[in-house]
Short mmCIF file of C-alpha atoms in Angstrom, two decimals:
data_model
loop_
_atom_site.label_atom_id
_atom_site.label_comp_id
_atom_site.label_asym_id
_atom_site.label_seq_id
_atom_site.Cartn_x
_atom_site.Cartn_y
_atom_site.Cartn_z
CA MET C 1 9.21 19.61 7.32
CA ILE C 2 6.63 17.77 5.13
CA ASN C 3 8.00 19.01 1.83
CA SER C 4 11.63 18.45 2.67
CA GLN C 5 13.73 15.86 0.92
CA GLU C 6 14.28 14.33 4.36
CA PHE C 7 10.53 13.37 4.67
CA LYS C 8 10.41 12.05 1.34
CA LYS C 9 13.32 9.86 2.09
CA TYR C 10 12.74 8.72 5.54
CA PRO C 11 8.93 9.24 6.39
CA GLU C 12 9.12 6.63 9.08
CA LEU C 13 11.33 9.03 11.01
CA PHE C 14 8.48 11.92 10.99
CA THR C 15 6.05 11.26 13.74
CA SER C 16 3.54 13.54 15.53
CA THR C 17 6.47 13.93 18.35
CA THR C 18 9.16 14.89 15.46
CA LEU C 19 6.69 17.66 14.19
CA ALA C 20 5.75 18.98 17.72
CA HIS C 21 9.43 18.96 18.92
CA ALA C 22 11.95 19.16 16.17
CA LYS C 23 13.03 21.65 13.62
CA ILE C 24 14.02 20.82 9.93
CA LYS C 25 17.35 22.53 10.23
CA LYS C 26 18.18 20.31 12.95
CA ILE C 27 16.90 17.14 11.40
CA GLN C 28 18.77 17.86 8.34
CA GLU C 29 22.11 18.36 10.22
CA MET C 30 21.25 14.66 11.48
CA ILE C 31 20.27 12.94 8.60
CA ASN C 32 23.12 14.41 6.53
CA SER C 33 25.87 13.48 9.29
CA LYS C 34 28.50 10.75 9.07
CA GLU C 35 26.75 9.38 12.21
CA PHE C 36 23.64 8.97 10.74
CA LYS C 37 25.33 6.92 7.73
CA GLU C 38 27.38 4.81 10.08
CA TYR C 39 24.82 4.19 12.98
CA PRO C 40 21.10 4.57 11.14
CA GLU C 41 19.52 2.21 13.87
CA LEU C 42 20.46 4.93 16.54
CA PHE C 43 18.46 7.32 14.75
CA THR C 44 14.54 7.17 15.38
CA SER C 45 11.74 9.81 15.68
CA GLN C 46 12.62 10.14 19.18
CA THR C 47 16.02 10.85 18.34
CA LEU C 48 15.06 13.57 15.79
CA ALA C 49 12.67 15.09 18.08
CA HIS C 50 14.94 15.40 21.39
CA ALA C 51 18.30 15.25 20.71
CA LYS C 52 20.95 17.71 18.86
CA ILE C 53 23.71 16.59 16.56
CA GLU C 54 26.47 18.04 18.61
CA GLU C 55 25.35 15.76 21.66
CA ILE C 56 25.14 12.57 19.30
CA GLN C 57 28.57 13.13 17.84
CA LYS C 58 30.10 13.46 21.42
CA MET C 59 28.39 10.27 22.29
CA VAL C 60 29.09 8.06 19.14
CA HIS C 61 33.17 9.15 19.27
CA SER C 62 33.24 8.62 23.00
CA GLU C 63 35.39 6.23 24.84
CA GLU C 64 32.34 5.03 26.45
CA PHE C 65 30.51 4.14 23.07
CA LYS C 66 33.70 2.31 22.00
CA LYS C 67 33.95 0.12 24.97
CA TYR C 68 30.04 -0.27 25.59
CA PRO C 69 28.05 0.08 22.28
CA GLU C 70 25.50 -2.10 23.63
CA LEU C 71 24.35 0.61 26.25
CA PHE C 72 23.73 3.23 23.47
CA ALA C 73 20.23 2.77 22.31
CA SER C 74 18.31 5.53 20.38
CA GLU C 75 16.68 6.33 23.76
CA VAL C 76 20.15 7.08 25.11
CA ILE C 77 20.76 9.30 22.02
CA ALA C 78 17.63 10.96 22.46
CA HIS C 79 17.44 11.84 26.08
CA ALA C 80 21.20 11.49 27.71
CA LYS C 81 23.97 13.78 28.15
CA ILE C 82 27.52 12.47 27.48
CA GLU C 83 28.60 14.05 30.83
CA ASN C 84 26.07 12.21 32.75
CA ILE C 85 26.85 8.89 30.88
CA GLN C 86 30.58 9.09 31.66
CA LYS C 87 30.07 9.88 35.22
CA ILE C 88 27.72 6.52 35.47
CA ILE C 89 30.18 4.47 33.58
CA ASN C 90 33.05 5.65 35.15
CA SER C 91 31.57 4.74 38.65
CA LYS C 92 32.39 2.59 41.48
CA GLU C 93 28.51 1.59 41.14
CA PHE C 94 29.15 0.55 37.64
CA LYS C 95 32.00 -1.69 38.22
CA GLU C 96 30.48 -3.39 41.11
CA HIS C 97 26.86 -3.67 39.83
CA SER C 98 27.35 -3.52 36.21
CA GLU C 99 24.14 -5.70 35.38
CA LEU C 100 21.98 -2.75 36.83
CA PHE C 101 23.06 -0.71 34.12
CA THR C 102 21.16 -0.70 30.82
CA SER C 103 20.45 1.90 27.94
CA GLU C 104 17.34 2.34 29.96
CA THR C 105 19.37 3.59 33.09
CA LEU C 106 21.72 5.62 31.00
CA ALA C 107 18.78 7.57 29.45
CA ARG C 108 16.47 8.09 32.38
CA THR C 109 18.48 8.57 35.37
CA LYS C 110 21.68 10.46 36.88
CA ILE C 111 24.81 9.06 38.87
CA LYS C 112 23.79 10.81 42.15
CA GLU C 113 20.18 9.14 42.36
CA ILE C 114 21.83 5.92 41.22
CA GLN C 115 24.41 6.12 44.25
CA GLU C 116 21.66 7.06 46.78
CA MET C 117 19.74 3.77 45.91
CA ILE C 118 22.96 1.48 45.59
CA HIS C 119 23.93 2.72 49.14
CA SER C 120 20.74 2.65 50.92
CA GLU C 121 19.70 0.06 53.60
CA GLU C 122 16.74 -0.98 51.60
CA PHE C 123 19.15 -2.23 48.62
CA LYS C 124 21.20 -4.18 51.43
CA LYS C 125 18.16 -5.66 52.66
CA TYR C 126 16.28 -6.33 49.47
CA PRO C 127 18.85 -6.24 46.41
CA GLU C 128 16.28 -8.42 44.32
CA LEU C 129 13.98 -5.55 44.34
CA PHE C 130 16.53 -3.36 42.56
CA THR C 131 16.94 -3.93 38.51
CA SER C 132 17.86 -1.58 36.13
CA THR C 133 14.05 -0.44 35.49
CA THR C 134 13.90 0.31 39.33
CA LEU C 135 17.15 2.52 38.92
CA ALA C 136 15.80 4.11 35.99
CA HIS C 137 12.39 4.99 37.07
CA ALA C 138 12.24 5.23 40.81
CA LYS C 139 13.31 7.73 43.26
CA ILE C 140 14.94 6.51 46.78
CA LYS C 141 12.63 8.56 48.87
CA GLU C 142 9.60 6.62 47.19
CA ILE C 143 11.27 3.25 47.62
CA GLN C 144 11.70 3.88 51.41
CA LYS C 145 8.22 4.86 51.84
CA MET C 146 7.12 1.75 50.24
CA ILE C 147 9.56 -0.75 51.78
CA ASN C 148 8.74 0.87 55.20
CA SER C 149 5.01 0.93 54.82
CA GLN C 150 2.32 -1.50 56.92
CA GLU C 151 1.49 -2.83 53.31
CA PHE C 152 5.00 -3.81 52.44
CA LYS C 153 4.90 -5.82 55.79
CA GLU C 154 1.57 -7.27 55.33
CA HIS C 155 1.90 -8.03 51.35
CA PRO C 156 5.45 -8.41 50.39
CA GLU C 157 4.71 -10.71 47.41
CA LEU C 158 3.07 -7.62 45.92
CA PHE C 159 6.15 -5.70 46.05
CA THR C 160 8.68 -6.48 42.89
CA SER C 161 10.83 -4.26 41.13
CA GLU C 162 8.18 -3.30 38.93
CA THR C 163 6.10 -1.99 41.95
CA LEU C 164 9.01 -0.10 43.06
CA ALA C 165 9.89 1.36 39.49
CA ARG C 166 6.26 2.39 38.68
CA GLY C 167 4.02 2.56 41.78
CA ASN C 168 3.07 5.17 44.20
CA ILE C 169 2.86 4.33 47.83
CA LYS C 170 -0.28 6.73 48.30
CA GLU C 171 -2.06 4.81 45.27
CA ILE C 172 -0.87 1.29 46.66
CA GLN C 173 -2.41 2.20 50.32
CA GLU C 174 -5.83 2.99 48.76
CA MET C 175 -5.69 0.07 46.69
CA ILE C 176 -4.77 -2.35 49.62
CA ASN C 177 -7.14 -0.89 51.94
CA SER C 178 -10.20 -0.83 49.42
CA GLN C 179 -13.38 -2.90 49.58
CA GLU C 180 -12.35 -4.14 46.04
CA PHE C 181 -8.93 -5.75 47.57
CA LYS C 182 -10.83 -7.44 50.24
CA LYS C 183 -13.47 -8.89 48.04
CA TYR C 184 -11.20 -10.02 45.14
CA PRO C 185 -7.65 -10.20 46.32
CA GLU C 186 -6.68 -12.46 43.43
CA LEU C 187 -7.07 -9.47 40.91
CA PHE C 188 -4.54 -7.36 42.71
CA THR C 189 -0.90 -8.45 41.73
CA SER C 190 2.30 -6.45 41.75
CA GLN C 191 1.50 -5.53 37.92
CA THR C 192 -1.86 -4.04 39.27
CA LEU C 193 0.08 -2.09 42.04
CA ALA C 194 2.64 -0.80 39.41
CA HIS C 195 0.17 0.42 36.86
CA ALA C 196 -3.40 0.97 38.16
CA LYS C 197 -5.36 3.78 39.86
CA ILE C 198 -7.89 2.52 42.62
CA LYS C 199 -10.52 4.83 40.79
CA ASP C 200 -10.34 3.04 37.68
CA ILE C 201 -10.31 -0.13 39.43
CA GLN C 202 -13.43 0.62 41.24
CA ASP C 203 -15.17 1.72 37.77
CA MET C 204 -14.32 -1.77 36.46
CA ILE C 205 -15.35 -3.84 39.34
CA ASN C 206 -18.68 -1.92 39.88
CA SER C 207 -19.44 -1.85 36.15
CA GLU C 208 -22.37 -4.09 34.75
CA GLU C 209 -19.55 -5.70 32.31
CA PHE C 210 -17.77 -7.00 35.17
CA LYS C 211 -21.05 -8.56 36.65
CA LYS C 212 -21.81 -10.09 33.18
CA TYR C 213 -18.13 -11.38 32.11
CA PRO C 214 -16.01 -11.69 35.46
CA ASN C 215 -13.68 -14.07 33.54
CA LEU C 216 -12.48 -11.28 31.24
CA PHE C 217 -11.38 -9.41 34.24
CA THR C 218 -7.79 -10.26 35.49
CA SER C 219 -5.18 -8.24 37.16
CA THR C 220 -3.69 -7.49 33.58
CA THR C 221 -7.16 -6.06 32.90
CA LEU C 222 -7.21 -3.98 36.13
CA ALA C 223 -3.71 -2.95 35.60
CA HIS C 224 -3.93 -1.57 31.83
CA GLY C 225 -7.51 -1.44 30.90
CA ASN C 226 -9.95 1.48 30.87
CA ILE C 227 -13.63 0.83 31.60
CA LYS C 228 -14.57 3.11 28.64
CA GLU C 229 -12.77 1.05 25.99
CA ILE C 230 -13.97 -2.07 27.77
CA GLN C 231 -17.51 -1.07 27.52
CA GLU C 232 -17.17 0.08 23.93
CA ILE C 233 -15.70 -3.57 23.12
CA ILE C 234 -18.20 -5.68 25.15
CA ASN C 235 -21.11 -3.83 23.85
CA SER C 236 -19.99 -4.14 20.03
CA GLU C 237 -21.42 -6.26 17.23
CA GLU C 238 -17.72 -7.88 16.87
CA PHE C 239 -18.04 -9.02 20.65
CA LYS C 240 -21.68 -10.49 20.06
CA LYS C 241 -20.13 -12.32 16.69
CA TYR C 242 -16.96 -13.66 17.77
CA PRO C 243 -16.95 -13.83 21.54
CA LYS C 244 -14.05 -16.21 21.53
CA LEU C 245 -11.67 -13.52 20.19
CA PHE C 246 -12.05 -11.59 23.38
CA THR C 247 -9.85 -12.33 26.36
CA SER C 248 -8.76 -10.44 29.15
CA GLN C 249 -5.62 -9.66 27.25
CA THR C 250 -7.74 -8.14 24.65
CA LEU C 251 -9.61 -5.88 27.13
CA ALA C 252 -6.37 -4.92 28.70
CA HIS C 253 -4.64 -3.88 25.54
CA ALA C 254 -6.79 -3.43 22.46
CA LYS C 255 -8.95 -0.81 21.08
CA ILE C 256 -12.53 -1.68 19.63
CA LYS C 257 -11.53 0.65 16.46
CA ASP C 258 -8.40 -1.40 15.67
CA ILE C 259 -10.45 -4.77 16.23
CA GLN C 260 -13.20 -3.29 13.81
CA LYS C 261 -10.59 -2.61 11.30
CA LEU C 262 -8.94 -5.97 11.61
CA LEU C 263 -12.21 -7.99 11.32
CA GLN C 264 -13.16 -5.92 8.03
CA MET C 265 -10.29 -7.12 6.33
CA PRO C 266 -11.20 -9.47 3.46
CA TYR C 267 -9.04 -12.47 4.49
CA TRP C 268 -11.64 -13.65 7.29
CA ASN C 269 -14.03 -14.69 4.44
CA ASP C 270 -11.52 -17.01 3.02
CA ILE C 271 -11.67 -20.66 4.55
CA ARG C 272 -8.09 -20.85 4.26
CA TYR C 273 -7.77 -18.09 6.91
CA LYS C 274 -10.64 -18.62 9.22
CA ASP C 275 -8.50 -20.72 11.35
CA LEU C 276 -6.05 -17.95 12.12
CA LEU C 277 -8.89 -15.96 13.48
CA THR C 278 -8.04 -16.18 17.24
CA SER C 279 -7.67 -13.88 20.31
CA SER C 280 -4.09 -13.28 19.43
CA VAL C 281 -5.06 -11.68 16.28
CA ALA C 282 -7.23 -9.15 18.20
#
């Protein structure tokens, strides 16, 4: 693979995922195809890793592609089958709720699951909680457990389409019934419920770093951060030298190695660029 002409010409298409899942013969068929020449934007490392040229050709030459090209992203090409897409696009549900159907929906779900959701009592009662993301990632049984729970009745504001799509009722119950929730309710938002685990939250809230720098811990930090990464950041020389660069967003999404590489760049020693050194850079 690495010694191929395709790799030399399109190195950006070859990632660890491509190397792990694709075969060079299949990649060559894709890259040398008419479809690749006409729609290069549809071919990513994910496409090369998971799709087959025969499937791609069926999609690109289908009536559905001609009619709704915006629904066919590289994600769809990589993961979906034309038969499933046709069932979705030709369904009554698509005609009545077209706004719920995106490339993400086509790539991640099946018509049977979509129909179960749209015809459920929960959909009729709370249509605002059902978005294309919900349809793409959730299962109706999980949604029913959430909406029929005591936690939903007591804290409906914490349940959004993101919670339904990404959350798990067991995890949510553990969070809402925890001591941490009682003590710091402001840190628990729909984002926290959707993405965090109670054990990780407890590790953060019971840490020395939380005691010293509570202002750096927000619902975003709890939702996306990792205590080990946070400790490495806060105990770093960079944190001591540039404390203003570190916000809750930094703790939630950044890694200390990336921050260190960034701060080692020669530009920051130049007075012309000093004002650009803000938390948005880190």
